[in-house]
Short mmCIF file of C-alpha atoms in Angstrom, two decimals:
data_model
loop_
_atom_site.label_atom_id
_atom_site.label_comp_id
_atom_site.label_asym_id
_atom_site.label_seq_id
_atom_site.Cartn_x
_atom_site.Cartn_y
_atom_site.Cartn_z
CA MET A 1 0.00 0.00 0.00
CA ASN A 2 1.47 3.31 -1.04
CA PHE A 3 1.07 6.18 1.33
CA THR A 4 0.67 9.70 0.08
CA PRO A 5 2.35 12.51 2.02
CA ASN A 6 -1.07 13.73 3.25
CA GLU A 7 -1.92 10.27 4.59
CA LEU A 8 1.35 10.14 6.52
CA GLN A 9 0.72 13.58 8.04
CA ASN A 10 -2.76 12.61 9.08
CA VAL A 11 -1.79 9.34 10.79
CA VAL A 12 -3.00 9.29 14.37
CA PHE A 13 -1.62 6.77 16.85
CA ARG A 14 -3.52 5.61 19.85
CA LYS A 15 -1.96 6.55 23.08
CA THR A 16 -1.04 4.17 25.80
CA PRO A 17 0.33 4.88 29.27
CA MET A 18 3.85 4.49 27.96
CA GLY A 19 3.36 6.58 24.83
CA PHE A 20 1.94 5.53 21.50
CA HIS A 21 0.62 2.11 20.76
CA GLN A 22 3.76 0.26 19.87
CA ASN A 23 2.25 -2.26 17.43
CA GLN A 24 0.53 0.51 15.50
CA VAL A 25 3.83 2.42 15.17
CA TYR A 26 5.76 -0.68 14.09
CA GLU A 27 3.06 -1.59 11.63
CA LEU A 28 3.13 1.90 10.11
CA ILE A 29 6.94 1.89 9.99
CA ALA A 30 6.87 -1.51 8.24
CA ARG A 31 4.41 -0.24 5.69
CA VAL A 32 6.43 2.96 5.13
CA VAL A 33 9.62 0.89 4.75
CA GLU A 34 7.82 -1.36 2.31
CA ASP A 35 6.58 1.68 0.33
CA TYR A 36 10.02 3.30 0.53
CA ALA A 37 11.68 0.10 -0.74
CA ALA A 38 9.13 -0.09 -3.58
CA TYR A 39 9.90 3.55 -4.44
CA ILE A 40 13.63 2.82 -4.42
CA ARG A 41 13.14 -0.24 -6.67
CA GLU A 42 10.90 1.74 -8.99
CA ASN A 43 13.35 4.64 -8.98
CA THR A 44 16.23 2.24 -9.79
CA LYS A 45 14.23 0.69 -12.62
CA LEU A 46 13.37 4.14 -13.95
CA ARG A 47 17.03 5.21 -13.78
CA GLU A 48 18.07 2.06 -15.64
CA LYS A 49 15.32 2.67 -18.18
CA ASN A 50 16.42 6.31 -18.44
CA GLU A 51 20.04 5.24 -19.04
CA GLU A 52 18.89 2.73 -21.63
CA LEU A 53 16.80 5.39 -23.34
CA GLN A 54 19.71 7.84 -23.18
CA GLU A 55 21.95 5.24 -24.83
CA LYS A 56 19.33 4.65 -27.53
CA LEU A 57 18.95 8.40 -27.94
CA GLN A 58 22.72 8.73 -28.43
CA TYR A 59 22.65 5.82 -30.88
CA TYR A 60 19.84 7.42 -32.87
CA LYS A 61 21.54 10.82 -32.73
CA GLY A 62 24.64 9.12 -34.16
CA ILE A 63 22.51 7.60 -36.91
CA GLU A 64 20.91 11.00 -37.53
CA THR A 65 24.35 12.61 -37.81
CA SER A 66 25.49 9.84 -40.16
CA LEU A 67 22.37 10.27 -42.27
CA GLN A 68 22.84 14.04 -42.40
CA ASN A 69 26.48 13.56 -43.43
CA SER A 70 25.42 10.97 -46.00
CA LEU A 71 22.82 13.35 -47.32
CA ILE A 72 25.39 16.13 -47.61
CA VAL A 73 27.79 13.77 -49.39
CA ALA A 74 24.98 12.61 -51.70
CA GLN A 75 24.04 16.22 -52.48
CA GLN A 76 27.66 17.07 -53.22
CA ALA A 77 28.00 13.96 -55.37
CA SER A 78 24.82 14.78 -57.27
CA GLU A 79 26.03 18.34 -57.80
CA GLU A 80 29.33 16.98 -59.11
CA VAL A 81 27.49 14.55 -61.39
CA VAL A 82 25.31 17.38 -62.71
CA ALA A 83 28.36 19.62 -63.20
CA ASN A 84 30.24 16.81 -64.99
CA ALA A 85 27.20 16.09 -67.15
CA LYS A 86 26.96 19.77 -68.08
CA LYS A 87 30.66 19.85 -68.94
CA GLN A 88 30.27 16.68 -70.99
CA ALA A 89 27.27 18.16 -72.78
CA GLU A 90 29.23 21.34 -73.49
CA ASN A 91 32.13 19.27 -74.83
CA ILE A 92 29.79 17.23 -77.02
CA VAL A 93 28.20 20.41 -78.38
CA ALA A 94 31.64 21.94 -78.98
CA GLU A 95 32.83 18.79 -80.78
CA ALA A 96 29.63 18.73 -82.83
CA ASN A 97 30.18 22.38 -83.79
CA VAL A 98 33.78 21.67 -84.81
CA LYS A 99 32.71 18.62 -86.84
CA SER A 100 29.89 20.55 -88.47
CA LEU A 101 32.33 23.31 -89.43
CA GLU A 102 34.72 20.70 -90.85
CA ILE A 103 31.89 19.08 -92.81
CA MET A 104 30.71 22.46 -94.08
CA ASP A 105 34.29 23.40 -95.04
CA ARG A 106 34.73 20.08 -96.87
CA ALA A 107 31.36 20.54 -98.59
CA ASN A 108 32.32 24.08 -99.64
CA ARG A 109 35.62 22.78 -101.06
CA ASP A 110 33.73 20.03 -102.88
CA ILE A 111 31.26 22.58 -104.25
CA SER A 112 34.09 24.87 -105.32
CA GLY A 113 35.86 21.95 -107.03
CA THR A 114 32.62 20.89 -108.70
CA LEU A 115 31.95 24.45 -109.89
CA PHE A 116 35.51 24.72 -111.21
CA GLU A 117 35.10 21.36 -112.99
CA LYS A 118 31.75 22.50 -114.41
CA GLU A 119 33.29 25.71 -115.74
CA ARG A 120 36.21 23.73 -117.23
CA LEU A 121 33.80 21.31 -118.92
CA GLN A 122 31.70 24.21 -120.20
CA ARG A 123 34.84 25.79 -121.71
CA GLU A 124 35.82 22.48 -123.28
CA LEU A 125 32.28 22.03 -124.59
CA GLU A 126 32.31 25.55 -126.02
CA ALA A 127 35.75 24.91 -127.59
CA PHE A 128 34.48 21.58 -129.01
CA ARG A 129 31.33 23.28 -130.31
CA ILE A 130 33.40 26.00 -131.97
CA ARG A 131 35.77 23.42 -133.56
CA ALA A 132 32.85 21.26 -134.66
CA GLU A 133 31.09 24.29 -136.10
CA SER A 134 34.20 25.43 -137.96
CA LEU A 135 34.77 21.88 -139.25
CA LEU A 136 31.17 21.69 -140.43
CA GLN A 137 31.45 25.09 -142.08
CA ALA A 138 34.67 24.00 -143.77
CA GLN A 139 32.96 20.80 -144.92
CA ILE A 140 30.00 22.82 -146.20
CA LYS A 141 32.34 25.12 -148.13
CA LEU A 142 34.19 22.14 -149.47
CA MET A 143 30.93 20.53 -150.48
CA GLN A 144 29.74 23.71 -152.06
CA GLY A 145 32.96 23.74 -154.09
CA PHE A 146 32.07 20.34 -155.58
CA SER A 147 28.80 21.24 -157.05
CA GLU A 148 27.42 19.26 -159.96
CA ASP A 149 28.25 22.13 -162.28
CA GLU A 150 31.96 21.47 -162.09
CA PRO A 151 32.62 17.73 -162.46
CA GLU A 152 35.90 18.30 -164.38
CA ARG A 153 37.85 19.56 -161.42
CA ASP A 154 38.14 16.13 -159.78
CA PRO A 155 38.56 13.31 -162.26
CA HIS A 156 37.76 10.71 -159.63
CA ARG A 157 34.50 12.32 -158.65
CA ARG A 158 32.55 12.42 -161.86
CA ASN A 159 29.53 10.71 -160.50
CA PRO A 160 29.62 10.04 -156.81
CA ARG A 161 27.29 7.09 -157.28
CA GLU A 162 29.61 5.36 -159.67
CA ASN A 163 32.32 4.94 -157.03
CA LEU A 164 30.02 2.96 -154.74
CA THR A 165 30.74 -0.73 -154.55
CA VAL A 166 27.86 -2.98 -153.86
CA ILE A 167 28.69 -5.62 -151.35
CA GLY A 168 27.37 -9.09 -151.95
CA LYS A 169 27.12 -8.86 -155.81
#
């Protein structure tokens, strides 16, 4: 039975000629000792529980600190990954720009070479056309010189149809 402080203050002992009733006092003291011992046991258990909880609290604080540090490291790592990815992307874009400029330069050289070749072929064609035209004009003049009016000039060409040989006769 647990006594409250008010109950202990309000305890009244019966009086006897030699003082208080001795059995009543011993009984009360025994009950107080029993309550006091229970309080000490409970207090000891609570202290042990408190120490255990303090140890767990320290353990969890350590875990919390580790998690915070891990989070900071993860954030730094992710920032580094993002920064590296950006640098890589910039390098890829720069390489692509360089390659595109090289391709465009090569294409421009090819176009220039093709245009030069086209102009050269056009000049050759024009020169061929002029030679062919002058040859044809010379042939026409030559043919005009051999008109049917003048067969005596070339003794071999009296009648052009006479010189033909028929194959298979």
